[in-house]
Amino acid sequence: MSPVLPAAPVLTLPATACAGLEPALIAAALLFAGVGICAGLHLSGIVQLPGAALGGGLLLLAVAGALVAGGLWWRSRRISSSPRHLIDGTGLLWDRTNDGVVLFDAAARVIGWNGGAARMTGLDAGRVGGYTIHHVLAGEDLPRRLEAIRDQVMETGSWRGALDFRRPDGAIGRCETLVMRLASPQSGGAVSMIAIARDVTDQTEAERAADLRDRRLKALIENVLDVVLVLERDGSVAFASPSTRRVLGRAPGEVAGTAFAALLHPEDRSRVAEVYRAALADPGVTAVLEFRLRHSLGHWVTVEAIGRSRIEDPAVGGVVVNLRDVTGRKRVEVALRAAKEQAESANRIKSQFLANISHELRTPLNAVIGFSEVLTAGYAGDLSAKQREYVEDIRVSGQHLLSLINDILDLSKAEAGKLELVEEQVVVDALIGQAVGMLRERAEVAGISVCSEVSPGLPVLSGDGRKIKQIVLNLLSNAIKFTPAGGRVTITAGRVSDGGLRIVVADTGIGMSRDELEVALEAFGQVDSKLNRRFDGTGLGLPLARMLAELHGGSLTLDSEKNIGTTATLLLPAARLGGAVGMGAAAGGCPPDRAAAGPS
């Protein structure tokens, strides 16, 4: 807003009287008075003067009178034409106003300026000569513009507008200016001009900054993808951003002024109204919820809303609501949920199928194993060496197949959450000794050395002995399977700092990469999945071992490096270790330079 300057009439300024006499004029006045007194005394007969003296006195009287009259005329002329007295008789306006005041003659030449103009421009207030209006003002095509201003002042009596000027620091400032025409009687009616300027640089900069902020905010609102609404206290829409057209298919003017509830899905209205009332009651609350709005085409759009009350802010006076279209995201969530449920259902069906088929296979398989053992024992008659070899192959293959079926059953139960533990007291060193003994012959045939080291005095372990032995057997079996001839497999057991039990199986085998480790821990995962792979197996050992460890409240982790070896670590919680010390002897022993890192 521009500062208010006074109206602009054509001014006729009164002549000013002499403010005082110069010393010479005082002396002439005293001489004039003295001669006049002497002449008066002579004429009254009180004093008789010689004729020559009387003539000389009259001459001096005439000269003194002329000097006084001429001095007064000259003084009055000089004073009345000074800039400060052209403003007012006392010069108070000229001295005290903060506005800049500049005087021009009829040719638009500068003839004076006040202290306010000097402070605005940095020019000397007491010096006029050598300065022109071009020392003060700035801007493009300045001469043409000044000529236009002068013509308007001469024609209409005044001009009002904004001009750029040079500030004392060299920067360009802005001033609101009023130029008026005035006529001075001292100049015989010659026309001159006066300009009153007010520095509005700071105000102009503030207005420019505010305008820039408004334009940026407008650009932000117009280009943001979300819908921005301002709701009145009664729930009507006071403002709607242009994005309503993209999200709801409605122009902002169509939404503004309507009741927001009219756009809501009937099932969502009560819930949204409750949250809206809470936001009005507490301006510090930021409400977040999802609901549905009707599109202009008739379908429903799911939006995520964030709202906060700004009722008390006079610049807003409502509740600001930001709406984001999440319809696509909700569709994806629904599709993912359906796919997850479908996958879980398929997994349950798979597990049930495996359990059923495993039961069906185990019954005849037990018969095959049983009859092979009967034949081997000679209950059906003596067998030749070749027959005995064939029957033994049948028994071993049947045992292997039964082991696989049992693994499948256990895995299916674990995935279904139906695998239960048969709690008992387990002597750790005895369990490890049994596991090593069961696989020692297989390791020797493969040319692999197996050693064990169990910390003495380990307490008994509370858990399912068969399942814990199954974990240890799976880990040892894998280590032997993937370690080449001449390699080494080490198993150690001991307590850790938190009181739990740690069993570590380490080998010097082929190792695995990080990606291969992830595959190995998946059910039916095969690191080497080609038809001509070097190592047999179903890929159930490690996943089942991990499930059994977790069923005991523990964990199973693998650490492996390609062509270096693999280390499997089984951790069981301290709560499963009792106070009694196991009676079994420490199983085996490993040379210090070849054993895996012992328990801490």
Coordinates of C-alpha atoms in Angstrom, one line a residue:
M1 CA 0.0 0.0 0.0
S2 CA 1.5 3.4 -1.0
P3 CA 1.9 6.0 1.7
V4 CA -0.6 8.8 1.7
L5 CA 0.7 12.1 0.4
P6 CA -1.3 15.4 0.6
A7 CA -3.6 16.5 -2.1
A8 CA -2.0 18.6 -4.9
P9 CA -3.5 22.0 -5.3
V10 CA -1.7 24.7 -7.2
L11 CA 0.0 26.7 -4.4
T12 CA 0.4 30.5 -4.2
L13 CA 2.8 31.2 -1.4
P14 CA 2.7 34.6 0.5
A15 CA 5.7 37.1 0.5
T16 CA 7.7 37.0 3.7
A17 CA 8.8 40.0 5.8
C18 CA 12.3 40.9 6.6
A19 CA 13.5 39.0 9.6
G20 CA 16.2 41.6 10.7
L21 CA 18.4 44.4 9.4
E22 CA 22.1 44.2 8.5
P23 CA 24.4 46.5 10.5
A24 CA 24.8 48.9 7.6
L25 CA 21.1 49.3 7.3
I26 CA 20.9 50.0 11.1
A27 CA 23.6 52.7 10.9
A28 CA 21.7 54.4 8.0
A29 CA 18.5 54.3 9.9
L30 CA 20.2 55.9 12.9
L31 CA 21.7 58.6 10.7
F32 CA 18.3 59.2 9.1
A33 CA 16.7 59.5 12.5
G34 CA 19.4 61.9 13.9
V35 CA 19.2 64.3 10.9
G36 CA 15.4 64.3 11.1
I37 CA 15.5 65.2 14.8
C38 CA 17.9 68.1 14.2
A39 CA 15.8 69.4 11.3
G40 CA 12.7 69.2 13.5
L41 CA 14.4 71.2 16.3
H42 CA 15.5 73.9 13.9
L43 CA 12.1 74.3 12.4
S44 CA 10.5 74.6 15.8
G45 CA 12.8 77.4 16.8
I46 CA 14.3 75.5 19.7
V47 CA 17.7 75.3 18.0
Q48 CA 19.1 77.6 15.3
L49 CA 21.4 75.9 12.7
P50 CA 23.5 77.6 10.0
G51 CA 22.1 77.4 6.5
A52 CA 25.0 75.3 5.2
A53 CA 24.6 72.8 8.0
L54 CA 20.9 72.6 7.5
G55 CA 21.4 71.9 3.7
G56 CA 24.0 69.2 4.4
G57 CA 21.7 67.5 6.9
L58 CA 18.8 67.4 4.5
L59 CA 21.1 65.8 1.9
L60 CA 22.2 63.2 4.4
L61 CA 18.6 62.6 5.3
A62 CA 17.7 61.9 1.7
V63 CA 20.7 59.6 1.2
A64 CA 20.0 57.7 4.5
G65 CA 16.4 57.2 3.5
A66 CA 17.3 55.9 0.1
L67 CA 19.8 53.5 1.7
V68 CA 17.3 52.2 4.2
A69 CA 14.6 51.7 1.5
G70 CA 16.9 50.0 -0.9
G71 CA 18.3 47.7 1.8
L72 CA 14.9 46.7 2.9
W73 CA 13.9 45.9 -0.6
W74 CA 17.0 43.9 -1.3
R75 CA 16.7 41.9 2.0
S76 CA 13.1 41.1 1.4
R77 CA 13.9 40.0 -2.1
R78 CA 16.7 37.7 -1.0
I79 CA 14.9 36.1 2.0
S80 CA 11.6 35.5 0.2
S81 CA 13.3 33.6 -2.6
S82 CA 15.2 31.1 -0.3
P83 CA 13.9 27.5 -0.5
R84 CA 13.0 27.2 3.2
H85 CA 10.8 30.3 3.1
L86 CA 9.0 29.3 0.0
I87 CA 7.5 26.4 2.0
D88 CA 6.3 28.4 5.0
G89 CA 7.0 31.6 6.8
T90 CA 9.0 30.0 9.6
G91 CA 10.7 27.2 7.7
L92 CA 9.5 24.6 10.2
L93 CA 8.1 22.3 7.5
W94 CA 11.4 22.5 5.5
D95 CA 13.5 21.6 8.6
R96 CA 11.5 19.0 10.3
T97 CA 9.8 16.8 7.7
N98 CA 11.2 13.3 7.0
D99 CA 10.0 13.4 3.5
G100 CA 12.3 14.7 0.8
V101 CA 11.3 18.1 -0.7
V102 CA 12.9 19.4 -3.9
L103 CA 12.2 22.8 -5.6
F104 CA 12.4 23.4 -9.3
D105 CA 12.3 26.6 -11.3
A106 CA 10.2 27.2 -14.4
A107 CA 12.8 25.4 -16.5
A108 CA 12.6 22.3 -14.2
R109 CA 16.1 23.1 -12.8
V110 CA 16.8 22.1 -9.2
I111 CA 17.0 25.2 -7.0
G112 CA 17.0 23.5 -3.6
W113 CA 16.2 20.5 -1.4
N114 CA 15.6 19.9 2.3
G115 CA 17.4 17.7 4.8
G116 CA 14.9 14.8 4.1
A117 CA 15.9 14.7 0.5
A118 CA 19.6 14.9 1.5
R119 CA 19.2 11.9 3.9
M120 CA 17.4 9.9 1.2
T121 CA 20.0 10.5 -1.5
G122 CA 23.2 11.3 0.5
L123 CA 23.7 14.7 -1.3
D124 CA 24.7 17.9 0.5
A125 CA 21.5 19.7 1.7
G126 CA 23.4 23.1 1.6
R127 CA 24.6 22.8 -1.9
V128 CA 22.5 23.2 -5.0
G129 CA 25.0 24.2 -7.7
G130 CA 26.3 21.4 -9.8
Y131 CA 23.4 19.0 -9.0
T132 CA 20.6 18.1 -11.4
I133 CA 17.7 15.7 -11.0
H134 CA 19.8 13.1 -12.8
H135 CA 22.1 12.9 -9.7
V136 CA 19.1 11.8 -7.7
L137 CA 16.8 9.7 -9.9
A138 CA 17.5 6.5 -11.7
G139 CA 15.7 4.3 -14.2
E140 CA 15.5 3.6 -17.9
D141 CA 14.6 6.4 -20.4
L142 CA 14.7 8.9 -17.5
P143 CA 14.7 12.1 -19.6
R144 CA 11.6 11.1 -21.5
R145 CA 9.8 10.3 -18.4
L146 CA 10.8 13.5 -16.6
E147 CA 9.5 15.5 -19.6
A148 CA 6.2 13.7 -19.5
I149 CA 5.9 14.4 -15.7
R150 CA 6.7 18.1 -16.3
D151 CA 4.1 18.3 -19.1
Q152 CA 1.4 16.8 -16.9
V153 CA 2.2 19.1 -14.0
M154 CA 2.1 22.2 -16.3
E155 CA -1.2 20.9 -17.7
T156 CA -3.1 19.6 -14.6
G157 CA -1.2 21.1 -11.7
S158 CA 0.2 17.8 -10.2
W159 CA 1.6 14.4 -10.9
R160 CA 1.7 11.4 -8.5
G161 CA 3.6 8.1 -8.9
A162 CA 6.6 6.0 -8.0
L163 CA 10.2 6.8 -9.0
D164 CA 13.5 5.0 -8.5
F165 CA 16.3 7.0 -6.8
R166 CA 19.9 6.4 -5.8
R167 CA 20.4 5.8 -2.1
P168 CA 23.5 6.8 -0.2
D169 CA 24.9 3.2 -0.3
G170 CA 24.6 3.2 -4.1
A171 CA 21.5 0.9 -4.1
I172 CA 18.4 1.8 -6.1
G173 CA 15.5 2.8 -3.8
R174 CA 11.8 3.5 -4.5
C175 CA 10.0 6.6 -3.5
E176 CA 6.3 7.6 -3.7
T177 CA 6.3 11.1 -5.2
L178 CA 3.9 14.0 -5.5
V179 CA 4.9 16.9 -7.9
M180 CA 2.9 20.1 -7.7
R181 CA 2.9 23.4 -9.6
L182 CA 3.2 26.6 -7.6
A183 CA 3.3 30.3 -8.4
S184 CA 5.3 32.7 -6.2
P185 CA 4.4 36.5 -6.1
Q186 CA 8.0 37.3 -5.6
S187 CA 8.8 36.0 -9.1
G188 CA 6.0 38.0 -10.7
G189 CA 3.8 35.0 -11.1
A190 CA 6.6 32.8 -12.7
V191 CA 5.6 29.1 -12.5
S192 CA 7.9 26.7 -10.5
M193 CA 7.4 23.2 -9.1
I194 CA 7.8 21.4 -5.8
A195 CA 8.3 17.6 -5.4
I196 CA 7.5 15.8 -2.2
A197 CA 9.0 12.2 -2.0
R198 CA 8.6 9.5 0.6
D199 CA 11.1 6.6 0.7
V200 CA 9.0 3.4 0.4
T201 CA 11.9 1.1 -0.5
D202 CA 11.5 -1.2 2.5
Q203 CA 7.7 -1.3 2.1
T204 CA 8.1 -2.1 -1.6
E205 CA 10.6 -4.9 -0.9
A206 CA 8.2 -6.3 1.7
E207 CA 5.3 -6.2 -0.7
R208 CA 7.5 -7.8 -3.4
A209 CA 8.6 -10.6 -1.1
A210 CA 4.9 -11.1 0.0
D211 CA 3.9 -11.2 -3.6
L212 CA 6.6 -13.7 -4.4
R213 CA 5.5 -15.9 -1.5
D214 CA 1.9 -15.7 -2.7
R215 CA 2.8 -16.7 -6.2
R216 CA 5.0 -19.6 -5.0
L217 CA 2.2 -20.8 -2.7
K218 CA -0.2 -20.5 -5.6
A219 CA 2.1 -22.4 -7.9
L220 CA 2.6 -25.1 -5.3
I221 CA -1.1 -25.6 -4.7
E222 CA -1.9 -25.6 -8.4
N223 CA 0.7 -28.2 -9.2
V224 CA 0.6 -30.5 -6.2
L225 CA -1.0 -33.9 -7.0
D226 CA -2.8 -34.1 -3.7
V227 CA -6.1 -32.3 -3.1
V228 CA -5.9 -29.4 -0.6
L229 CA -9.2 -28.3 1.0
V230 CA -10.1 -25.7 3.7
L231 CA -13.3 -26.6 5.5
E232 CA -15.4 -24.2 7.5
R233 CA -16.5 -25.0 11.0
D234 CA -19.8 -26.3 9.7
G235 CA -18.0 -28.7 7.3
S236 CA -18.6 -26.7 4.1
V237 CA -15.7 -26.4 1.6
A238 CA -14.3 -22.9 1.7
F239 CA -11.4 -23.6 -0.7
A240 CA -10.5 -26.4 -3.1
S241 CA -7.2 -26.8 -5.0
P242 CA -7.2 -27.4 -8.7
S243 CA -6.2 -31.1 -8.2
T244 CA -9.8 -31.8 -7.4
R245 CA -10.3 -32.1 -11.1
R246 CA -7.7 -34.9 -11.4
V247 CA -8.7 -36.8 -8.3
L248 CA -12.5 -36.3 -8.2
G249 CA -13.2 -35.1 -11.7
R250 CA -14.7 -31.9 -10.3
A251 CA -13.6 -28.3 -10.9
P252 CA -12.5 -26.4 -7.7
G253 CA -15.5 -24.0 -8.1
E254 CA -17.9 -27.0 -8.2
V255 CA -16.5 -28.3 -4.9
A256 CA -16.1 -25.0 -3.1
G257 CA -19.2 -23.9 -1.2
T258 CA -20.7 -27.5 -1.0
A259 CA -21.0 -29.7 2.1
F260 CA -18.0 -32.0 2.4
A261 CA -20.3 -34.7 3.8
A262 CA -22.2 -34.8 0.5
L263 CA -19.1 -36.3 -1.2
L264 CA -18.5 -39.0 1.5
H265 CA -19.5 -42.6 1.2
P266 CA -22.5 -43.2 3.5
E267 CA -20.7 -45.8 5.5
D268 CA -17.8 -43.4 6.2
R269 CA -19.8 -40.3 7.2
S270 CA -20.2 -41.0 10.9
R271 CA -16.5 -42.0 11.3
V272 CA -15.2 -38.9 9.5
A273 CA -17.6 -36.6 11.4
E274 CA -16.3 -37.9 14.7
V275 CA -12.7 -37.3 13.7
Y276 CA -13.6 -33.8 12.4
R277 CA -15.2 -32.8 15.7
A278 CA -12.1 -34.0 17.6
A279 CA -9.9 -31.9 15.3
L280 CA -12.1 -28.8 15.9
A281 CA -11.9 -29.4 19.7
D282 CA -8.1 -29.7 19.8
P283 CA -6.2 -27.6 17.2
G284 CA -3.0 -29.5 18.2
V285 CA -4.4 -32.8 16.9
T286 CA -3.4 -34.0 13.4
A287 CA -6.1 -36.4 12.2
V288 CA -5.1 -39.2 9.8
L289 CA -7.7 -41.6 8.3
E290 CA -8.9 -43.2 5.1
F291 CA -12.3 -42.9 3.6
R292 CA -14.1 -42.9 0.2
L293 CA -15.3 -39.9 -1.9
R294 CA -17.6 -40.0 -4.9
H295 CA -16.0 -39.2 -8.3
S296 CA -18.0 -37.2 -10.7
L297 CA -18.4 -40.3 -12.9
G298 CA -20.1 -42.1 -10.0
H299 CA -17.4 -44.5 -8.7
W300 CA -15.7 -44.2 -5.3
V301 CA -12.2 -43.0 -4.8
T302 CA -10.3 -44.1 -1.7
V303 CA -8.3 -41.2 -0.2
E304 CA -5.8 -40.9 2.7
A305 CA -6.6 -37.7 4.6
I306 CA -4.4 -35.6 6.9
G307 CA -6.3 -32.7 8.6
R308 CA -5.5 -30.1 11.2
S309 CA -7.6 -27.2 12.5
R310 CA -6.5 -23.7 11.7
I311 CA -9.8 -22.1 12.8
E312 CA -8.1 -19.6 15.1
D313 CA -5.7 -18.4 12.3
P314 CA -7.4 -15.4 10.6
A315 CA -5.4 -16.1 7.5
V316 CA -7.0 -19.5 7.2
G317 CA -10.1 -19.6 9.4
G318 CA -10.8 -23.3 8.8
V319 CA -9.6 -26.9 8.9
V320 CA -6.9 -27.7 6.3
V321 CA -7.3 -31.1 4.8
N322 CA -4.8 -32.9 2.5
L323 CA -6.3 -35.7 0.4
R324 CA -4.2 -38.3 -1.4
D325 CA -5.7 -40.7 -3.8
V326 CA -4.7 -44.2 -2.6
T327 CA -7.2 -46.2 -4.7
G328 CA -4.5 -47.8 -6.8
R329 CA -2.5 -48.7 -3.7
K330 CA -5.6 -50.2 -2.0
R331 CA -6.2 -52.4 -5.1
V332 CA -2.6 -53.6 -4.9
E333 CA -3.0 -54.3 -1.2
V334 CA -6.1 -56.3 -1.8
A335 CA -4.5 -58.2 -4.6
L336 CA -1.4 -59.0 -2.5
R337 CA -3.6 -60.1 0.4
A338 CA -5.5 -62.4 -1.9
A339 CA -2.3 -63.8 -3.4
K340 CA -0.9 -64.3 0.1
E341 CA -4.0 -66.1 1.3
Q342 CA -3.9 -68.2 -1.9
A343 CA -0.3 -69.1 -1.4
E344 CA -0.9 -70.0 2.2
S345 CA -3.8 -72.1 1.2
A346 CA -1.7 -73.8 -1.4
N347 CA 1.1 -74.4 1.1
R348 CA -1.4 -75.9 3.6
I349 CA -2.7 -78.2 0.8
K350 CA 0.9 -79.1 -0.1
S351 CA 1.8 -79.9 3.5
Q352 CA -1.4 -81.9 4.0
F353 CA -0.7 -83.8 0.7
L354 CA 2.9 -84.6 1.8
A355 CA 1.8 -85.7 5.2
N356 CA -0.9 -88.0 3.7
I357 CA 1.4 -89.5 1.0
S358 CA 4.2 -89.9 3.5
H359 CA 1.9 -91.9 5.7
E360 CA 0.8 -94.0 2.8
L361 CA 4.4 -94.6 1.7
R362 CA 5.7 -95.4 5.2
T363 CA 3.3 -98.4 5.7
P364 CA 4.5 -100.5 2.7
L365 CA 8.0 -99.2 3.2
N366 CA 8.1 -100.6 6.7
A367 CA 7.0 -103.9 5.3
V368 CA 9.8 -103.8 2.7
I369 CA 12.4 -103.1 5.4
G370 CA 11.0 -105.7 7.8
F371 CA 11.0 -108.5 5.1
S372 CA 14.5 -107.6 4.0
E373 CA 15.7 -107.9 7.6
V374 CA 13.9 -111.3 7.9
L375 CA 15.6 -112.5 4.7
T376 CA 18.9 -111.3 6.0
A377 CA 18.5 -113.1 9.3
G378 CA 17.8 -116.4 7.4
Y379 CA 14.3 -117.0 8.7
A380 CA 13.2 -117.9 5.2
G381 CA 16.2 -120.1 4.4
D382 CA 19.8 -119.6 3.6
L383 CA 20.8 -117.0 1.0
S384 CA 23.7 -117.0 -1.3
A385 CA 26.3 -114.3 -1.0
K386 CA 24.8 -112.5 -4.0
Q387 CA 21.3 -112.7 -2.7
R388 CA 22.4 -111.5 0.7
E389 CA 24.1 -108.5 -1.0
Y390 CA 20.9 -107.6 -2.9
V391 CA 18.7 -107.9 0.2
E392 CA 21.1 -105.7 2.2
D393 CA 20.9 -103.1 -0.6
I394 CA 17.1 -103.3 -0.3
R395 CA 17.2 -102.7 3.4
V396 CA 19.7 -99.8 3.2
S397 CA 17.7 -98.1 0.5
G398 CA 14.5 -98.7 2.4
Q399 CA 16.0 -97.1 5.5
H400 CA 17.2 -94.1 3.5
L401 CA 13.8 -93.7 1.9
L402 CA 12.1 -94.0 5.4
S403 CA 14.4 -91.3 6.7
L404 CA 13.4 -89.0 3.9
I405 CA 9.7 -89.6 4.5
N406 CA 10.2 -88.9 8.2
D407 CA 11.9 -85.6 7.3
I408 CA 9.0 -84.7 5.1
L409 CA 6.5 -85.5 7.8
D410 CA 8.4 -83.4 10.4
L411 CA 8.7 -80.5 8.0
S412 CA 5.0 -80.6 7.2
K413 CA 4.1 -80.6 10.9
A414 CA 6.6 -77.8 11.7
E415 CA 5.1 -75.6 8.9
A416 CA 1.6 -76.3 10.2
G417 CA 2.7 -75.6 13.8
K418 CA 1.7 -79.1 14.9
L419 CA 5.2 -80.5 15.6
E420 CA 5.5 -81.1 19.3
L421 CA 8.5 -81.7 21.6
V422 CA 8.8 -84.7 23.8
E423 CA 10.7 -83.1 26.7
E424 CA 13.4 -85.2 28.5
Q425 CA 16.8 -84.8 30.1
V426 CA 19.5 -85.0 27.5
V427 CA 23.2 -85.6 28.2
V428 CA 24.9 -83.4 25.6
D429 CA 28.3 -85.1 25.5
A430 CA 26.7 -88.5 25.2
L431 CA 24.4 -87.3 22.4
I432 CA 27.3 -85.9 20.4
G433 CA 29.3 -89.1 20.9
Q434 CA 26.4 -91.1 19.5
A435 CA 26.0 -88.9 16.5
V436 CA 29.7 -89.0 15.7
G437 CA 29.7 -92.8 16.1
M438 CA 26.8 -93.2 13.7
L439 CA 28.6 -91.3 10.9
R440 CA 32.3 -92.2 11.6
E441 CA 32.3 -95.2 9.2
R442 CA 30.8 -93.1 6.5
A443 CA 33.5 -90.4 7.1
E444 CA 36.3 -92.9 7.0
V445 CA 35.1 -94.3 3.7
A446 CA 35.1 -90.8 2.3
G447 CA 38.6 -90.2 3.7
I448 CA 37.5 -87.4 6.1
S449 CA 38.6 -87.1 9.7
V450 CA 36.0 -86.3 12.3
C451 CA 36.8 -85.1 15.8
S452 CA 34.7 -83.7 18.7
E453 CA 35.5 -81.6 21.7
V454 CA 32.9 -81.1 24.5
S455 CA 33.6 -78.9 27.5
P456 CA 33.6 -81.0 30.6
G457 CA 31.0 -80.6 33.3
L458 CA 28.1 -79.5 30.9
P459 CA 24.7 -79.6 32.7
V460 CA 22.0 -81.8 31.3
L461 CA 19.8 -80.3 28.6
S462 CA 16.0 -80.2 28.8
G463 CA 14.6 -80.9 25.3
D464 CA 13.5 -83.4 22.8
G465 CA 16.5 -85.8 22.6
R466 CA 15.5 -87.3 19.3
K467 CA 15.0 -84.0 17.6
I468 CA 18.2 -82.5 19.0
K469 CA 20.1 -85.6 17.8
Q470 CA 18.4 -85.1 14.4
I471 CA 19.8 -81.5 14.2
V472 CA 23.3 -82.7 15.0
L473 CA 23.1 -85.6 12.6
N474 CA 21.9 -83.3 9.8
L475 CA 24.7 -80.8 10.4
L476 CA 27.4 -83.6 10.6
S477 CA 26.0 -85.4 7.5
N478 CA 26.1 -82.2 5.4
A479 CA 29.6 -81.4 6.6
I480 CA 30.8 -84.9 5.6
K481 CA 28.9 -84.8 2.3
F482 CA 30.5 -81.5 1.1
T483 CA 34.0 -82.0 2.4
P484 CA 36.5 -83.6 -0.1
A485 CA 38.8 -86.5 0.8
G486 CA 41.6 -85.4 3.2
G487 CA 39.3 -82.8 4.7
R488 CA 38.3 -82.4 8.3
V489 CA 35.0 -82.0 10.2
T490 CA 35.0 -80.8 13.8
I491 CA 32.1 -80.6 16.3
T492 CA 32.5 -78.6 19.6
A493 CA 30.1 -77.9 22.4
G494 CA 30.2 -75.6 25.4
R495 CA 28.4 -72.7 27.2
V496 CA 28.4 -69.1 26.1
S497 CA 28.5 -65.9 28.1
D498 CA 24.7 -65.7 28.7
G499 CA 24.6 -69.3 30.0
G500 CA 23.2 -70.9 26.9
L501 CA 24.6 -73.9 25.0
R502 CA 26.5 -73.6 21.7
I503 CA 27.2 -76.5 19.4
V504 CA 29.4 -75.7 16.4
V505 CA 30.0 -78.0 13.4
A506 CA 32.8 -76.8 11.2
D507 CA 34.3 -78.3 8.0
T508 CA 37.0 -77.6 5.5
G509 CA 34.7 -78.4 2.6
I510 CA 33.7 -76.6 -0.6
G511 CA 31.9 -73.7 1.1
M512 CA 29.1 -71.6 -0.2
S513 CA 28.5 -68.0 -1.3
R514 CA 26.0 -65.7 0.4
D515 CA 23.4 -66.3 -2.3
E516 CA 24.0 -70.1 -2.0
L517 CA 23.5 -69.9 1.8
E518 CA 20.0 -68.4 1.3
V519 CA 19.1 -71.3 -1.0
A520 CA 20.5 -73.9 1.3
L521 CA 18.2 -72.7 4.1
E522 CA 15.0 -72.9 2.0
A523 CA 12.9 -76.1 2.0
F524 CA 13.8 -78.4 -0.8
G525 CA 16.6 -75.9 -1.7
Q526 CA 19.5 -77.3 -3.7
V527 CA 22.6 -75.2 -4.2
D528 CA 23.5 -77.5 -7.2
S529 CA 20.1 -78.0 -8.8
K530 CA 21.3 -79.4 -12.1
L531 CA 20.3 -82.9 -13.1
N532 CA 23.9 -84.1 -13.1
R533 CA 24.7 -82.6 -9.7
R534 CA 27.5 -84.1 -7.7
F535 CA 25.7 -84.4 -4.3
D536 CA 22.5 -86.2 -3.6
G537 CA 19.8 -85.1 -1.1
T538 CA 16.4 -83.5 -0.9
G539 CA 17.3 -80.1 0.5
L540 CA 15.3 -80.8 3.7
G541 CA 18.1 -81.2 6.2
L542 CA 19.1 -77.6 7.0
P543 CA 15.6 -76.1 6.9
L544 CA 14.3 -78.8 9.2
A545 CA 17.3 -78.4 11.5
R546 CA 16.6 -74.7 11.8
M547 CA 12.9 -75.3 12.5
L548 CA 13.7 -77.8 15.2
A549 CA 16.2 -75.3 16.8
E550 CA 13.6 -72.6 16.8
L551 CA 11.0 -75.0 18.3
H552 CA 13.4 -75.3 21.2
G553 CA 13.7 -71.5 21.5
G554 CA 17.1 -71.5 19.9
S555 CA 18.6 -70.6 16.5
L556 CA 20.7 -72.1 13.8
T557 CA 23.1 -69.9 11.7
L558 CA 25.5 -70.6 8.9
D559 CA 28.8 -68.9 8.1
S560 CA 30.5 -70.0 4.9
E561 CA 33.2 -69.0 2.5
K562 CA 33.7 -70.4 -1.0
N563 CA 36.5 -73.1 -1.1
I564 CA 37.3 -72.5 2.6
G565 CA 34.5 -74.3 4.5
T566 CA 31.3 -73.9 6.4
T567 CA 30.5 -73.4 10.1
A568 CA 27.1 -74.2 11.5
T569 CA 26.2 -72.8 14.9
L570 CA 23.4 -74.1 17.0
L571 CA 22.4 -72.0 20.0
L572 CA 20.0 -73.2 22.7
P573 CA 18.8 -70.8 25.5
A574 CA 20.2 -71.0 29.1
A575 CA 16.7 -71.8 30.4
R576 CA 17.0 -75.3 28.9
L577 CA 20.2 -76.1 30.8
G578 CA 19.6 -77.6 34.2
G579 CA 21.8 -77.6 37.4
A580 CA 22.8 -81.3 37.2
V581 CA 26.0 -82.2 35.5
G582 CA 25.8 -84.8 32.8
M583 CA 27.5 -88.2 33.6
G584 CA 28.8 -88.9 30.1
A585 CA 32.5 -88.5 29.3
A586 CA 33.8 -85.8 27.0
A587 CA 33.4 -87.0 23.5
G588 CA 36.7 -87.5 21.6
G589 CA 39.1 -84.6 21.3
C590 CA 40.6 -82.3 18.7
P591 CA 44.2 -81.2 18.3
P592 CA 44.4 -77.5 19.3
D593 CA 45.8 -76.4 15.9
R594 CA 43.1 -78.1 13.9
A595 CA 39.9 -77.7 15.9
A596 CA 37.3 -75.1 15.2
A597 CA 37.1 -72.2 17.6
G598 CA 35.9 -73.5 20.9
P599 CA 33.0 -72.2 22.9
S600 CA 33.4 -69.1 24.9

